[in-house]
């Protein structure tokens, strides 16, 4: 009986050693993105000139087109391992940009935001380029053109600019577009 117990303990130790990389062998764990793409990476800004923010408000007359600048940067994150060591990673790589309409408010989780997003309507929005590369020391820049030709005067549109990294992270910024009618609404 004692021999069977020792054999079982030895088998468990050998199997366990294979699962964690072996005895005395130091392994490095991969850096996982915090939230695994669930939370806003906080690396998307929009605005004009030096005034770039993650929440930007503009007032635009009907029948006008405005152009905003956009920026996606490689934001650093750190992940601690069970041994107390931390590894560094970046929200970067290939990024796709999309525009959606949503509801007012600040959403920090993708699962809370995604169900509230819908295709853009009432205003026209173009993002150029729609795909870019981001890495530490190299920001990705883009333009957002907003055309209010078909907008309802007095309506507020909450435009979400969403960056999706090919590694699974998401970041977004909001542009609050308030439209108004002028006596002469010709461009």
mmCIF file of C-alpha atoms in Angstrom:
data_model
loop_
_atom_site.group_PDB
_atom_site.id
_atom_site.type_symbol
_atom_site.label_atom_id
_atom_site.label_comp_id
_atom_site.label_asym_id
_atom_site.label_seq_id
_atom_site.Cartn_x
_atom_site.Cartn_y
_atom_site.Cartn_z
ATOM 1 C CA UNK A 1 0.000 0.000 0.000
ATOM 2 C CA UNK A 2 2.816 2.362 0.907
ATOM 3 C CA UNK A 3 4.526 1.662 -2.415
ATOM 4 C CA UNK A 4 1.324 2.484 -4.326
ATOM 5 C CA UNK A 5 0.991 5.776 -2.428
ATOM 6 C CA UNK A 6 4.618 6.737 -3.210
ATOM 7 C CA UNK A 7 4.105 5.860 -6.865
ATOM 8 C CA UNK A 8 0.951 7.977 -6.986
ATOM 9 C CA UNK A 9 2.718 10.956 -5.352
ATOM 10 C CA UNK A 10 5.646 10.621 -7.773
ATOM 11 C CA UNK A 11 3.276 10.473 -10.740
ATOM 12 C CA UNK A 12 1.455 13.615 -9.556
ATOM 13 C CA UNK A 13 4.761 15.475 -9.074
ATOM 14 C CA UNK A 14 6.014 14.475 -12.524
ATOM 15 C CA UNK A 15 2.728 15.473 -14.180
ATOM 16 C CA UNK A 16 2.676 18.746 -12.249
ATOM 17 C CA UNK A 17 6.256 19.527 -13.222
ATOM 18 C CA UNK A 18 5.369 19.066 -16.885
ATOM 19 C CA UNK A 19 2.489 21.515 -16.576
ATOM 20 C CA UNK A 20 4.518 24.294 -14.984
ATOM 21 C CA UNK A 21 7.674 23.996 -17.008
ATOM 22 C CA UNK A 22 9.741 21.504 -15.035
ATOM 23 C CA UNK A 23 11.712 21.639 -11.809
ATOM 24 C CA UNK A 24 14.180 24.461 -11.387
ATOM 25 C CA UNK A 25 13.299 25.858 -14.779
ATOM 26 C CA UNK A 26 12.236 29.502 -14.813
ATOM 27 C CA UNK A 27 9.417 30.268 -17.200
ATOM 28 C CA UNK A 28 8.170 33.624 -18.402
ATOM 29 C CA UNK A 29 4.468 34.166 -18.715
ATOM 30 C CA UNK A 30 3.079 36.126 -21.644
ATOM 31 C CA UNK A 31 1.780 39.642 -21.093
ATOM 32 C CA UNK A 32 -1.979 39.543 -21.256
ATOM 33 C CA UNK A 33 -3.880 42.683 -21.978
ATOM 34 C CA UNK A 34 -5.661 43.979 -18.901
ATOM 35 C CA UNK A 35 -9.318 43.065 -19.253
ATOM 36 C CA UNK A 36 -8.579 40.994 -22.392
ATOM 37 C CA UNK A 37 -10.123 43.695 -24.591
ATOM 38 C CA UNK A 38 -13.031 44.361 -22.240
ATOM 39 C CA UNK A 39 -11.944 47.791 -20.995
ATOM 40 C CA UNK A 40 -11.211 50.993 -22.892
ATOM 41 C CA UNK A 41 -7.469 51.081 -23.557
ATOM 42 C CA UNK A 42 -7.684 54.879 -23.245
ATOM 43 C CA UNK A 43 -5.364 55.478 -26.166
ATOM 44 C CA UNK A 44 -7.672 57.265 -28.635
ATOM 45 C CA UNK A 45 -7.900 61.069 -28.746
ATOM 46 C CA UNK A 46 -9.788 63.435 -31.073
ATOM 47 C CA UNK A 47 -9.903 67.202 -31.417
ATOM 48 C CA UNK A 48 -8.415 70.202 -33.154
ATOM 49 C CA UNK A 49 -4.947 71.690 -32.897
ATOM 50 C CA UNK A 50 -3.412 70.995 -29.522
ATOM 51 C CA UNK A 51 -6.805 70.311 -27.939
ATOM 52 C CA UNK A 52 -7.033 66.505 -28.179
ATOM 53 C CA UNK A 53 -9.282 64.573 -25.783
ATOM 54 C CA UNK A 54 -11.060 61.280 -25.302
ATOM 55 C CA UNK A 55 -14.352 63.225 -25.074
ATOM 56 C CA UNK A 56 -14.641 66.198 -27.405
ATOM 57 C CA UNK A 57 -17.678 68.420 -27.988
ATOM 58 C CA UNK A 58 -18.423 70.576 -31.020
ATOM 59 C CA UNK A 59 -21.322 72.736 -32.181
ATOM 60 C CA UNK A 60 -21.846 72.565 -35.941
ATOM 61 C CA UNK A 61 -24.417 74.365 -38.108
ATOM 62 C CA UNK A 62 -26.500 72.177 -40.391
ATOM 63 C CA UNK A 63 -25.004 71.832 -43.907
ATOM 64 C CA UNK A 64 -21.401 72.163 -42.769
ATOM 65 C CA UNK A 65 -18.449 69.815 -42.770
ATOM 66 C CA UNK A 66 -15.869 69.839 -39.994
ATOM 67 C CA UNK A 67 -12.624 67.924 -39.840
ATOM 68 C CA UNK A 68 -11.133 66.715 -36.567
ATOM 69 C CA UNK A 69 -7.748 65.193 -35.989
ATOM 70 C CA UNK A 70 -7.431 61.829 -34.336
ATOM 71 C CA UNK A 71 -4.601 60.058 -32.597
ATOM 72 C CA UNK A 72 -4.053 56.467 -31.462
ATOM 73 C CA UNK A 73 -0.961 55.918 -29.352
ATOM 74 C CA UNK A 74 0.769 52.800 -28.032
ATOM 75 C CA UNK A 75 -0.224 52.986 -24.386
ATOM 76 C CA UNK A 76 1.927 50.991 -21.995
ATOM 77 C CA UNK A 77 0.461 48.480 -19.580
ATOM 78 C CA UNK A 78 2.039 46.225 -16.972
ATOM 79 C CA UNK A 79 0.947 42.770 -15.884
ATOM 80 C CA UNK A 80 2.181 41.233 -12.650
ATOM 81 C CA UNK A 81 2.814 37.527 -12.455
ATOM 82 C CA UNK A 82 2.178 35.294 -9.466
ATOM 83 C CA UNK A 83 5.854 35.601 -8.538
ATOM 84 C CA UNK A 84 5.544 39.374 -8.209
ATOM 85 C CA UNK A 85 7.442 40.155 -11.394
ATOM 86 C CA UNK A 86 5.845 42.539 -13.851
ATOM 87 C CA UNK A 87 6.047 42.451 -17.613
ATOM 88 C CA UNK A 88 5.374 45.418 -19.872
ATOM 89 C CA UNK A 89 3.294 45.462 -23.026
ATOM 90 C CA UNK A 90 1.706 48.038 -25.291
ATOM 91 C CA UNK A 91 -1.698 48.560 -26.820
ATOM 92 C CA UNK A 92 -0.405 48.799 -30.343
ATOM 93 C CA UNK A 93 0.044 46.981 -33.636
ATOM 94 C CA UNK A 94 -2.395 47.060 -36.534
ATOM 95 C CA UNK A 95 -5.495 49.091 -35.686
ATOM 96 C CA UNK A 96 -8.862 49.385 -37.452
ATOM 97 C CA UNK A 97 -10.952 52.507 -36.888
ATOM 98 C CA UNK A 98 -14.746 52.641 -37.098
ATOM 99 C CA UNK A 99 -17.399 55.257 -36.271
ATOM 100 C CA UNK A 100 -20.676 54.499 -34.519
ATOM 101 C CA UNK A 101 -23.490 56.450 -32.927
ATOM 102 C CA UNK A 102 -24.245 55.773 -29.305
ATOM 103 C CA UNK A 103 -25.769 57.164 -26.171
ATOM 104 C CA UNK A 104 -24.368 59.862 -23.899
ATOM 105 C CA UNK A 105 -22.200 58.856 -20.989
ATOM 106 C CA UNK A 106 -18.788 57.465 -20.377
ATOM 107 C CA UNK A 107 -18.528 53.735 -20.847
ATOM 108 C CA UNK A 108 -15.388 51.973 -19.694
ATOM 109 C CA UNK A 109 -16.355 48.424 -20.667
ATOM 110 C CA UNK A 110 -16.787 47.152 -24.199
ATOM 111 C CA UNK A 111 -19.587 44.776 -23.206
ATOM 112 C CA UNK A 112 -21.535 47.712 -21.757
ATOM 113 C CA UNK A 113 -20.918 49.900 -24.782
ATOM 114 C CA UNK A 114 -21.146 47.528 -27.746
ATOM 115 C CA UNK A 115 -24.867 46.793 -27.402
ATOM 116 C CA UNK A 116 -25.605 50.549 -27.387
ATOM 117 C CA UNK A 117 -23.699 51.310 -30.607
ATOM 118 C CA UNK A 118 -25.459 51.594 -33.946
ATOM 119 C CA UNK A 119 -24.507 52.569 -37.490
ATOM 120 C CA UNK A 120 -24.051 56.279 -38.163
ATOM 121 C CA UNK A 121 -27.181 57.986 -39.511
ATOM 122 C CA UNK A 122 -28.384 61.578 -39.727
ATOM 123 C CA UNK A 123 -24.819 62.799 -40.191
ATOM 124 C CA UNK A 124 -22.098 61.561 -42.493
ATOM 125 C CA UNK A 125 -18.776 60.472 -41.014
ATOM 126 C CA UNK A 126 -15.589 59.464 -42.765
ATOM 127 C CA UNK A 127 -12.370 58.267 -41.112
ATOM 128 C CA UNK A 128 -9.121 58.429 -43.077
ATOM 129 C CA UNK A 129 -7.217 56.134 -42.938
ATOM 130 C CA UNK A 130 -9.387 53.349 -41.560
ATOM 131 C CA UNK A 131 -6.375 51.156 -40.780
ATOM 132 C CA UNK A 132 -3.045 52.189 -39.284
ATOM 133 C CA UNK A 133 -0.018 50.882 -37.392
ATOM 134 C CA UNK A 134 0.828 51.943 -33.853
ATOM 135 C CA UNK A 135 3.958 51.114 -31.865
ATOM 136 C CA UNK A 136 5.914 52.642 -29.011
ATOM 137 C CA UNK A 137 7.296 55.965 -30.204
ATOM 138 C CA UNK A 138 5.110 55.960 -33.336
ATOM 139 C CA UNK A 139 1.552 57.245 -32.995
ATOM 140 C CA UNK A 140 -1.125 56.625 -35.580
ATOM 141 C CA UNK A 141 -2.915 59.716 -36.842
ATOM 142 C CA UNK A 142 -6.212 59.967 -38.689
ATOM 143 C CA UNK A 143 -8.896 62.478 -39.688
ATOM 144 C CA UNK A 144 -12.599 62.402 -38.885
ATOM 145 C CA UNK A 145 -14.801 64.343 -41.339
ATOM 146 C CA UNK A 146 -18.289 65.079 -40.077
ATOM 147 C CA UNK A 147 -20.870 66.353 -42.584
ATOM 148 C CA UNK A 148 -24.141 67.700 -41.137
ATOM 149 C CA UNK A 149 -26.001 68.113 -44.452
ATOM 150 C CA UNK A 150 -28.763 65.702 -43.397
ATOM 151 C CA UNK A 151 -28.657 66.435 -39.664
ATOM 152 C CA UNK A 152 -31.679 67.431 -37.624
ATOM 153 C CA UNK A 153 -31.179 70.974 -36.270
ATOM 154 C CA UNK A 154 -30.929 71.015 -32.490
ATOM 155 C CA UNK A 155 -30.125 67.308 -32.232
ATOM 156 C CA UNK A 156 -27.055 66.000 -30.417
ATOM 157 C CA UNK A 157 -25.192 63.065 -31.964
ATOM 158 C CA UNK A 158 -22.802 61.027 -29.824
ATOM 159 C CA UNK A 159 -20.177 59.771 -32.228
ATOM 160 C CA UNK A 160 -17.947 56.952 -30.967
ATOM 161 C CA UNK A 161 -14.591 56.521 -32.702
ATOM 162 C CA UNK A 162 -13.546 52.945 -31.919
ATOM 163 C CA UNK A 163 -10.041 51.586 -32.444
ATOM 164 C CA UNK A 164 -9.764 47.795 -32.536
ATOM 165 C CA UNK A 165 -6.273 46.354 -32.204
ATOM 166 C CA UNK A 166 -5.629 43.092 -34.023
ATOM 167 C CA UNK A 167 -4.343 41.665 -30.721
ATOM 168 C CA UNK A 168 -7.786 42.033 -29.140
ATOM 169 C CA UNK A 169 -7.759 45.387 -27.342
ATOM 170 C CA UNK A 170 -10.256 48.177 -27.936
ATOM 171 C CA UNK A 171 -10.033 51.906 -27.300
ATOM 172 C CA UNK A 172 -12.515 54.671 -28.041
ATOM 173 C CA UNK A 173 -13.169 58.367 -27.903
ATOM 174 C CA UNK A 174 -16.477 60.224 -28.075
ATOM 175 C CA UNK A 175 -17.325 63.283 -30.157
ATOM 176 C CA UNK A 176 -20.465 65.073 -29.016
ATOM 177 C CA UNK A 177 -21.862 66.802 -32.118
ATOM 178 C CA UNK A 178 -24.537 69.416 -31.433
ATOM 179 C CA UNK A 179 -26.259 70.703 -34.580
ATOM 180 C CA UNK A 180 -28.095 73.976 -35.031
ATOM 181 C CA UNK A 181 -29.814 75.776 -37.871
ATOM 182 C CA UNK A 182 -28.717 79.126 -39.168
ATOM 183 C CA UNK A 183 -30.799 81.508 -41.217
ATOM 184 C CA UNK A 184 -28.517 80.846 -44.152
ATOM 185 C CA UNK A 185 -27.633 77.168 -44.044
ATOM 186 C CA UNK A 186 -25.886 77.005 -47.408
ATOM 187 C CA UNK A 187 -22.285 75.742 -47.222
#
